Coordinates of N, CA and C and ligand atoms in Angstrom, one line a residue:
X221 N 0.7 -1.2 -0.2 CA 0.2 -0.5 0.3 C 0.8 1.5 -0.2
X222 N 0.5 2.2 -0.8 CA 0.9 3.3 -0.8 C -0.1 4.9 -1.1
X223 N 0.4 6.0 -0.8 CA -0.2 6.6 -0.9 C -0.5 7.3 -2.1
X224 N -1.2 7.5 -3.1 CA -1.0 8.1 -4.6 C -1.1 9.5 -4.9
X225 N -0.2 9.9 -5.3 CA -0.6 11.3 -5.4 C -1.6 12.1 -6.5
X226 N -2.3 11.0 -7.4 CA -3.1 11.7 -7.7 C -4.6 11.9 -7.3
X227 N -5.1 11.1 -6.1 CA -5.9 11.0 -5.7 C -5.8 11.2 -4.1
X228 N -4.6 11.0 -3.1 CA -4.4 11.1 -2.2 C -5.0 10.0 -1.3
X229 N -5.4 8.6 -1.7 CA -5.7 8.1 -1.1 C -4.4 6.9 -1.1
X230 N -4.4 5.9 0.1 CA -4.0 4.6 0.2 C -4.3 3.5 -1.2
X231 N -3.6 3.5 -1.5 CA -4.3 2.3 -2.6 C -2.7 1.3 -3.4
X232 N -3.3 0.2 -3.6 CA -2.2 -0.9 -4.2 C -1.8 -0.4 -5.4
X233 N -0.7 -1.5 -5.6 CA 0.4 -0.8 -6.9 C -0.2 -1.0 -8.2
X234 N -1.5 -1.5 -8.2 CA -2.2 -1.6 -9.6 C -2.9 -0.1 -10.0
X235 N -3.1 0.6 -8.8 CA -3.8 1.7 -9.2 C -2.5 2.4 -9.5
X236 N -1.5 2.3 -8.5 CA -0.7 3.2 -9.4 C 0.3 3.2 -10.4
X237 N 0.7 1.7 -11.0 CA 0.7 1.6 -12.1 C -0.4 2.3 -13.7
X238 N -1.2 1.9 -13.1 CA -2.9 2.9 -14.1 C -2.5 4.3 -14.6
X239 N -2.7 4.7 -12.4 CA -2.2 6.2 -12.9 C -0.9 6.2 -13.6
X240 N 0.3 6.2 -13.6 CA 1.2 6.7 -14.4 C 1.2 5.8 -15.5
X241 N 0.6 5.2 -16.3 CA 0.1 4.9 -17.2 C -0.8 5.6 -18.1
X242 N -1.4 6.7 -17.0 CA -2.4 7.6 -17.7 C -1.4 9.0 -17.8
X243 N -1.0 9.1 -16.7 CA 0.4 10.4 -16.9 C 1.5 10.5 -17.9
X244 N 1.8 8.4 -18.4 CA 2.5 8.5 -19.8 C 1.7 9.4 -20.8
X245 N 0.5 8.4 -20.8 CA -0.3 8.8 -22.2 C -0.6 10.2 -22.3
X246 N -1.0 11.4 -21.2 CA -1.2 12.3 -21.4 C 0.1 13.4 -22.0
X247 N 1.1 12.7 -21.3 CA 2.4 13.8 -21.2 C 2.9 13.8 -22.6
X248 N 2.7 12.9 -23.4 CA 3.1 12.6 -25.0 C 2.4 13.8 -25.8
X249 N 0.9 13.9 -25.3 CA 0.6 15.0 -26.3 C 0.3 16.6 -25.4
X250 N 1.3 16.5 -24.5 CA 0.7 17.9 -23.5 C 1.8 18.8 -24.0
X251 N 1.3 20.1 -24.7 CA 1.7 21.3 -25.4 C 2.8 22.0 -24.6
X252 N 4.1 22.2 -25.0 CA 5.3 22.6 -24.6 C 4.8 24.3 -23.4
X253 N 4.2 24.8 -24.1 CA 3.3 26.4 -24.3 C 1.8 26.1 -23.9
X254 N 1.2 26.1 -22.6 CA 0.0 25.7 -23.0 C -1.1 26.6 -23.2
X255 N -2.2 27.0 -24.0 CA -3.1 28.0 -24.2 C -4.1 27.8 -23.5
X256 N -4.8 26.6 -23.4 CA -5.9 26.5 -22.6 C -5.9 25.5 -21.9
X257 N -5.8 25.5 -20.7 CA -6.1 24.4 -19.9 C -7.7 24.0 -19.8
X258 N -8.2 22.9 -20.1 CA -9.4 22.4 -19.6 C -9.2 21.7 -18.8
X259 N -10.1 21.4 -17.9 CA -10.0 21.2 -16.5 C -11.3 20.3 -16.4
X260 N -10.9 19.2 -16.3 CA -12.5 18.5 -16.1 C -12.1 17.7 -14.1
X261 N -13.1 17.1 -13.7 CA -13.2 16.6 -12.2 C -12.1 15.4 -11.9
X262 N -12.7 14.3 -12.9 CA -11.5 13.5 -12.8 C -11.7 12.4 -13.8
X263 N -10.9 11.6 -13.8 CA -11.1 10.9 -15.6 C -12.2 9.3 -15.5
X264 N -12.2 9.5 -16.4 CA -13.5 8.0 -16.2 C -13.2 7.0 -15.9
X265 N -14.4 6.1 -15.3 CA -13.9 4.5 -14.3 C -13.3 3.7 -15.1
X266 N -13.4 3.6 -16.9 CA -12.9 2.8 -17.6 C -11.7 3.2 -18.5
X267 N -10.8 2.3 -18.2 CA -9.1 2.6 -18.6 C -9.5 3.3 -20.6
X268 N -10.2 2.4 -20.9 CA -10.4 2.8 -22.3 C -11.0 3.8 -22.9
X269 N -11.8 4.7 -21.8 CA -12.1 5.8 -22.4 C -11.5 6.7 -22.0
X270 N -10.0 6.3 -21.3 CA -9.0 8.1 -21.0 C -9.3 8.8 -21.7
X271 N -9.2 9.7 -22.2 CA -8.9 10.9 -23.5 C -8.0 10.6 -24.1
X272 N -6.7 10.6 -23.5 CA -5.8 10.7 -23.9 C -5.1 9.2 -24.5
X273 N -6.0 8.4 -24.5 CA -5.5 6.5 -24.9 C -6.0 6.7 -26.4
X274 N -5.5 7.1 -27.9 CA -5.6 7.0 -28.7 C -6.2 5.6 -29.2
X275 N -7.4 5.5 -28.9 CA -7.6 4.1 -29.8 C -7.7 4.0 -31.4
X276 N -7.1 2.9 -32.1 CA -7.6 2.8 -33.8 C -9.0 2.8 -34.0
X277 N -9.5 1.8 -32.9 CA -10.4 1.3 -33.4 C -11.4 2.1 -32.4
X278 N -12.7 2.6 -32.7 CA -13.3 4.0 -32.3 C -14.3 2.9 -31.1
X279 N -14.4 1.8 -31.7 CA -15.6 0.9 -30.6 C -15.4 0.7 -29.3
X280 N -14.0 0.8 -29.1 CA -13.4 -0.1 -27.6 C -13.7 0.9 -27.1
X281 N -14.1 2.7 -27.0 CA -14.6 3.4 -26.4 C -16.1 3.6 -25.9
X282 N -16.6 3.6 -25.0 CA -17.9 3.8 -24.9 C -18.2 5.3 -25.6
X283 N -20.0 5.0 -25.9 CA -20.8 6.1 -26.7 C -20.3 7.5 -26.3
X284 N -20.4 7.7 -24.8 CA -20.5 8.5 -23.6 C -18.8 9.0 -24.3
X285 N -17.9 8.2 -24.0 CA -16.8 8.9 -23.6 C -16.1 9.4 -25.5
X286 N -16.9 8.5 -26.5 CA -16.8 9.1 -28.1 C -17.2 10.4 -28.3
X287 N -18.4 10.7 -27.4 CA -18.7 12.1 -27.7 C -17.8 13.1 -27.0
X288 N -17.6 12.9 -25.4 CA -16.5 13.6 -25.1 C -15.5 13.8 -25.7
X289 N -14.8 12.5 -26.2 CA -13.4 13.1 -27.0 C -13.7 14.0 -28.3
X290 N -15.3 13.8 -29.0 CA -15.1 14.6 -29.5 C -15.5 16.0 -29.5
X291 N -15.8 16.4 -28.4 CA -16.7 17.8 -27.9 C -15.2 18.2 -27.8
X292 N -14.5 17.8 -26.7 CA -13.3 17.8 -26.4 C -12.0 18.9 -27.7
X293 N -12.2 18.0 -28.5 CA -11.1 18.4 -29.8 C -11.6 19.2 -30.2
X294 N -13.3 19.5 -30.5 CA -14.0 20.1 -31.4 C -13.7 21.6 -30.8
X295 N -13.4 21.7 -28.6 CA -13.5 22.8 -28.4 C -11.9 24.0 -28.5
X296 N -11.4 23.2 -29.2 CA -10.3 23.6 -30.0 C -9.7 24.1 -31.4
X297 N -11.5 24.3 -31.8 CA -11.9 24.4 -33.3 C -11.2 23.3 -34.3
X298 N -11.0 22.4 -34.0 CA -10.3 21.1 -34.9 C -11.8 20.9 -35.8
X299 N -11.6 20.7 -36.9 CA -13.2 20.2 -37.7 C -13.2 18.8 -37.7
X300 N -13.8 18.2 -37.3 CA -14.2 16.4 -36.8 C -15.0 16.4 -38.3
X301 N -13.7 15.0 -38.9 CA -14.4 14.4 -39.7 C -14.1 12.8 -39.8
X302 N -14.8 11.9 -40.0 CA -15.2 10.4 -40.2 C -13.8 10.2 -40.1
X303 N -13.0 10.5 -40.9 CA -12.1 9.8 -41.5 C -11.0 9.8 -39.9
X304 N -10.4 11.2 -39.6 CA -10.0 11.9 -38.9 C -9.7 10.6 -37.3
X305 N -8.4 10.3 -37.6 CA -8.0 8.9 -36.2 C -7.9 10.2 -35.5
X306 N -8.3 9.3 -33.9 CA -7.4 9.8 -32.7 C -6.1 10.8 -32.2
X307 N -5.1 9.7 -33.0 CA -4.4 10.0 -32.9 C -3.7 11.0 -33.2
X308 N -4.3 11.8 -35.2 CA -4.3 12.8 -35.2 C -4.7 13.8 -34.4
X309 N -6.0 13.3 -34.5 CA -6.8 15.1 -33.8 C -6.1 15.1 -32.0
X310 N -5.5 14.4 -31.7 CA -4.6 15.1 -29.9 C -3.5 15.3 -30.8
X311 N -3.2 15.0 -31.8 CA -1.9 15.6 -32.1 C -1.3 17.4 -32.4
X312 N -2.9 17.4 -32.9 CA -3.8 18.5 -33.8 C -3.9 19.6 -32.1
X313 N -4.5 18.8 -31.3 CA -4.9 19.4 -30.2 C -3.9 20.1 -29.3
X314 N -2.8 19.3 -29.5 CA -1.8 19.8 -28.6 C -0.9 20.6 -28.8
X315 N -1.0 20.9 -31.5 CA -0.2 21.8 -31.3 C -1.2 23.1 -31.3
X316 N -2.4 22.9 -30.9 CA -3.2 23.9 -31.1 C -2.8 24.6 -29.4
X317 N -2.0 23.9 -28.6 CA -2.0 24.6 -27.5 C -2.7 24.1 -26.1
X318 N -3.6 23.2 -26.6 CA -4.7 22.8 -25.5 C -4.1 21.4 -25.0
X319 N -4.9 21.6 -24.0 CA -4.5 20.3 -23.1 C -5.3 20.3 -21.7
X320 N -5.8 18.6 -22.0 CA -6.8 18.2 -20.7 C -6.3 18.3 -19.2
X321 N -6.4 18.5 -18.4 CA -6.4 18.0 -17.1 C -7.2 17.3 -16.2
X322 N -6.8 16.8 -15.0 CA -8.1 17.0 -14.2 C -7.8 16.9 -12.7
X323 N -8.8 17.4 -12.2 CA -8.5 18.0 -10.9 C -7.8 16.7 -9.7
X324 N -8.9 15.8 -10.0 CA -8.8 14.5 -9.3 C -8.0 13.8 -10.5
X325 N -6.7 13.6 -10.4 CA -6.0 12.4 -11.6 C -6.7 11.0 -11.4
X326 N -7.6 10.3 -10.6 CA -7.6 8.9 -10.5 C -9.2 9.2 -10.3
X327 N -10.1 8.0 -11.0 CA -11.2 8.1 -11.3 C -12.1 7.7 -10.0
X328 N -13.2 8.3 -9.7 CA -13.7 8.1 -8.2 C -14.9 7.8 -8.7
X329 N -15.5 6.9 -7.7 CA -16.3 6.1 -8.2 C -18.0 6.4 -7.7
X330 N -18.1 7.8 -6.9 CA -19.6 8.3 -6.3 C -19.4 9.9 -6.0
X331 N -19.8 10.3 -6.4 CA -20.4 11.5 -6.4 C -20.1 12.4 -4.8
X332 N -20.5 11.4 -4.3 CA -19.9 11.9 -2.7 C -18.1 12.1 -2.5
X333 N -17.6 11.1 -3.2 CA -16.5 10.7 -2.7 C -15.4 11.6 -3.8
X334 N -15.8 12.4 -5.0 CA -15.8 12.8 -6.3 C -15.7 14.6 -5.4
X335 N -16.9 14.9 -4.4 CA -16.9 16.1 -3.8 C -15.8 16.1 -2.4
X336 N -15.6 15.5 -2.1 CA -14.9 15.0 -1.3 C -13.1 15.4 -1.8
X337 N -13.4 14.4 -3.0 CA -11.8 14.6 -3.5 C -11.5 16.1 -4.2
X338 N -12.0 16.5 -4.2 CA -12.5 18.0 -5.2 C -12.1 18.8 -4.1
X339 N -12.7 19.3 -3.0 CA -12.2 19.7 -1.6 C -11.0 19.5 -1.1
X340 N -11.0 18.0 -1.4 CA -9.2 17.6 -0.9 C -8.1 18.4 -1.4
X341 N -8.5 18.1 -2.9 CA -7.3 18.2 -3.9 C -7.4 19.5 -4.5
X342 N -8.4 20.5 -4.4 CA -8.4 22.0 -5.3 C -7.4 22.7 -5.0
X343 N -7.0 22.9 -3.7 CA -6.3 23.7 -3.4 C -4.7 23.0 -4.7
X344 N -4.1 22.0 -4.3 CA -3.5 21.1 -5.4 C -3.3 21.5 -6.2
X345 N -4.5 21.6 -7.0 CA -4.8 21.5 -8.6 C -4.6 22.9 -8.8
X346 N -4.4 24.4 -7.9 CA -4.7 25.6 -8.2 C -2.6 25.9 -8.0
X347 N -2.5 25.1 -7.5 CA -0.6 25.2 -7.0 C 0.1 24.8 -8.7
X348 N -0.9 23.5 -9.0 CA -0.1 22.9 -10.1 C -0.5 23.1 -11.4
X349 N -1.5 24.6 -11.7 CA -1.6 25.2 -12.9 C -1.0 26.4 -12.7
X350 N -0.8 27.3 -11.8 CA 0.5 28.2 -11.5 C 1.9 27.9 -11.2
X351 N 2.0 26.8 -11.4 CA 3.6 26.3 -11.7 C 4.0 25.5 -12.4
X352 N 3.4 24.5 -12.9 CA 3.4 23.9 -13.7 C 2.6 23.6 -15.4
X353 N 1.5 24.1 -15.5 CA 0.7 23.9 -16.7 C 1.0 25.5 -17.2
X354 N 0.8 26.5 -16.2 CA 0.8 28.1 -16.3 C 0.6 28.4 -18.0
X355 N -1.3 27.8 -17.9 CA -1.9 28.2 -19.4 C -2.1 29.6 -19.4
X356 N -2.7 30.3 -20.6 CA -3.2 31.3 -21.1 C -4.3 31.5 -20.0
X357 N -5.3 30.6 -21.0 CA -6.7 30.4 -20.2 C -7.0 28.8 -19.6
X358 N -7.7 29.1 -18.4 CA -8.3 27.9 -17.9 C -10.1 28.2 -18.1
X359 N -10.4 26.5 -18.8 CA -12.0 26.1 -18.5 C -12.1 24.9 -18.0
X360 N -12.7 25.3 -16.9 CA -13.4 24.4 -16.0 C -14.4 23.3 -16.8
X361 N -14.1 22.2 -17.0 CA -15.5 21.8 -17.7 C -16.6 20.2 -16.9
X362 N -17.4 20.4 -16.9 CA -18.4 19.4 -16.0 C -18.8 20.2 -14.4
X363 N -20.1 19.6 -14.6 CA -21.0 20.4 -13.5 C -19.8 20.5 -11.8
X364 N -19.5 19.0 -11.9 CA -18.5 19.1 -10.3 C -17.0 19.8 -10.3
X365 N -16.8 20.5 -11.4 CA -15.9 21.8 -11.1 C -16.5 22.9 -10.7
X366 N -17.6 23.2 -10.8 CA -18.4 24.3 -10.5 C -17.7 24.2 -8.9
X367 N -17.5 23.5 -8.0 CA -17.1 23.7 -6.4 C -15.8 24.5 -7.1
X368 N -14.4 24.1 -7.8 CA -13.6 24.8 -7.6 C -13.1 26.0 -8.5
X369 N -14.5 26.7 -9.4 CA -14.3 27.4 -10.1 C -13.9 29.0 -9.0
X370 N -14.8 29.5 -7.7 CA -14.6 30.0 -6.9 C -13.0 30.0 -6.5
X371 N -12.8 28.9 -6.2 CA -11.0 28.5 -5.8 C -10.3 29.4 -6.3
X372 N -10.2 29.3 -8.0 CA -9.5 29.4 -9.2 C -9.5 31.4 -9.2
X373 N -10.9 31.7 -8.7 CA -11.1 33.2 -8.8 C -10.4 33.8 -8.0
X374 N -10.3 33.2 -7.0 CA -9.1 33.8 -5.5 C -8.7 33.7 -5.9
X375 N -7.9 32.9 -6.6 CA -6.5 32.7 -6.6 C -6.1 33.8 -8.2
X376 N -6.5 34.5 -8.7 CA -5.8 35.8 -9.4 C -6.9 35.3 -11.0
X377 N -7.2 33.8 -11.3 CA -7.6 33.5 -12.4 C -9.1 34.6 -13.1
X378 N -9.2 35.1 -12.6 CA -10.7 35.6 -12.6 C -11.2 36.0 -14.5
X379 N -10.1 36.4 -14.8 CA -10.1 37.2 -15.6 C -9.6 36.4 -16.8
X380 N -8.9 35.3 -16.5 CA -8.4 34.5 -17.5 C -9.3 33.5 -17.4
X381 N -10.2 33.2 -16.9 CA -11.0 32.1 -16.4 C -12.2 31.8 -17.3
X382 N -12.7 30.6 -18.4 CA -13.5 30.9 -19.4 C -14.6 30.2 -18.9
X383 N -15.7 30.7 -18.4 CA -17.0 30.0 -18.0 C -18.2 30.5 -18.8
X384 N -19.5 29.7 -18.7 CA -20.4 29.7 -19.0 C -21.4 30.3 -18.2
X385 N -22.0 31.6 -18.6 CA -23.0 32.8 -17.2 C -22.2 31.8 -15.9
X386 N -20.9 31.8 -15.8 CA -20.5 31.8 -14.7 C -20.2 29.9 -14.1
X387 N -20.3 29.8 -14.8 CA -20.4 28.4 -14.6 C -19.6 27.1 -15.6
X388 N -19.3 26.2 -14.9 CA -18.1 25.3 -16.0 C -19.3 24.4 -17.1
X389 N -18.8 24.5 -18.1 CA -19.3 24.1 -19.6 C -19.7 22.7 -19.3
X390 N -20.8 22.6 -19.8 CA -21.2 21.2 -19.5 C -22.1 20.9 -21.1
X391 N -22.0 19.5 -21.0 CA -23.0 18.9 -22.2 C -24.0 17.7 -21.6
X392 N -25.2 18.3 -21.3 CA -25.7 17.7 -20.9 C -26.0 16.2 -21.3
X393 N -26.2 16.2 -22.3 CA -26.8 15.2 -23.7 C -25.4 14.4 -24.1
X394 N -24.5 14.0 -23.3 CA -23.2 13.3 -23.7 C -23.8 11.8 -23.6
X395 N -23.6 11.2 -24.9 CA -24.3 9.8 -24.7 C -25.7 9.5 -24.9
X396 N -25.9 10.8 -25.2 CA -27.4 10.7 -26.4 C -27.2 11.8 -27.8
X397 N -27.2 11.3 -29.0 CA -26.6 12.4 -29.8 C -28.0 12.8 -30.1
X398 N -28.7 12.3 -30.5 CA -30.4 13.1 -30.6 C -30.4 14.3 -29.7
X399 N -30.3 13.9 -28.6 CA -30.8 15.1 -28.0 C -29.6 16.4 -28.1
X400 N -28.2 15.9 -28.0 CA -27.2 17.0 -28.1 C -27.8 17.6 -29.3
X401 N -28.0 17.2 -30.7 CA -28.5 17.8 -31.8 C -29.6 18.7 -31.7
X402 N -30.3 17.7 -30.9 CA -32.1 18.9 -31.2 C -31.7 19.9 -29.9
X403 N -30.9 19.7 -28.5 CA -30.6 21.3 -27.7 C -29.9 21.8 -28.3
X404 N -29.0 21.7 -29.1 CA -27.8 22.2 -29.5 C -26.6 22.8 -28.0
X405 N -26.3 21.4 -27.2 CA -25.7 21.1 -26.3 C -24.3 21.4 -26.6
X406 N -23.7 21.2 -27.8 CA -22.2 20.6 -27.6 C -21.2 21.3 -27.4
X407 N -20.7 20.9 -26.3 CA -19.9 21.9 -25.5 C -18.8 22.1 -25.9
X408 N -18.6 21.5 -27.0 CA -17.2 21.8 -28.1 C -17.6 22.9 -28.8
X409 N -18.4 23.3 -29.4 CA -18.9 24.3 -30.4 C -18.8 25.7 -29.2
X410 N -19.7 25.4 -28.5 CA -19.6 26.5 -27.4 C -18.4 26.7 -27.0
X411 N -17.8 26.2 -26.7 CA -16.2 26.6 -25.7 C -15.7 27.0 -26.9
X412 N -15.5 26.5 -28.2 CA -14.7 27.1 -29.0 C -15.1 27.9 -29.0
X413 N -16.0 28.9 -29.4 CA -16.5 30.2 -29.5 C -16.4 31.1 -28.5
X414 N -16.4 30.8 -27.1 CA -16.0 31.3 -25.7 C -14.6 31.9 -26.2
X415 N -13.7 30.7 -26.2 CA -12.3 31.0 -26.6 C -12.2 31.8 -27.9
X416 N -12.8 31.8 -29.1 CA -12.2 33.0 -29.8 C -12.6 34.2 -29.9
X417 N -13.3 34.2 -28.5 CA -13.6 35.5 -28.5 C -13.1 36.3 -27.5
X418 N -11.7 35.3 -27.1 CA -11.0 36.2 -25.9 C -9.8 35.9 -26.0
X419 N -9.2 35.5 -27.5 CA -7.8 35.3 -27.8 C -7.5 36.4 -28.6
Ligands
LIG1877 ZN1 -5.1 7.3 -7.1

């Protein structure tokens, strides 16, 4: 047993190995200078759904994960066509200075546990942003990140925090392409628009 840097919990070796693997996958696509840091609360439970695990066969991802991937990539203004491979999309995402990070760097299996972890690790995330990522803009995504938005505001990020009416960008219809189209909730499109008016 050891304490994990990513989630601050006592965990087994397999947990640490999975965390290191996620770090390695993300590091491959980390821009040297980050323009826009997207911050989600925590990575998905399934390793196959991890954003930076470029899959050559998209069927390996769940539908929610495929839609999530597409929305995140679109937020960088990258036009998605069916032929684009995930590897190429991630390389372009990196090339445009975009990076996706998590406030809690390990999957969390309940809302209560996630809320507790965000409270515990929020200040550490702010330090990591200031000392390591040093982005031009920060865009928190997903509703649990609403808990951390004030923390970034108080830490001097107010002007460079990209929010949607004071809240993180959320796509309530992830996993439901029809609902997304019908209600126009595409997170990627809305975020790309908000960012283009900033830079
Ligand atoms: Zn962990």
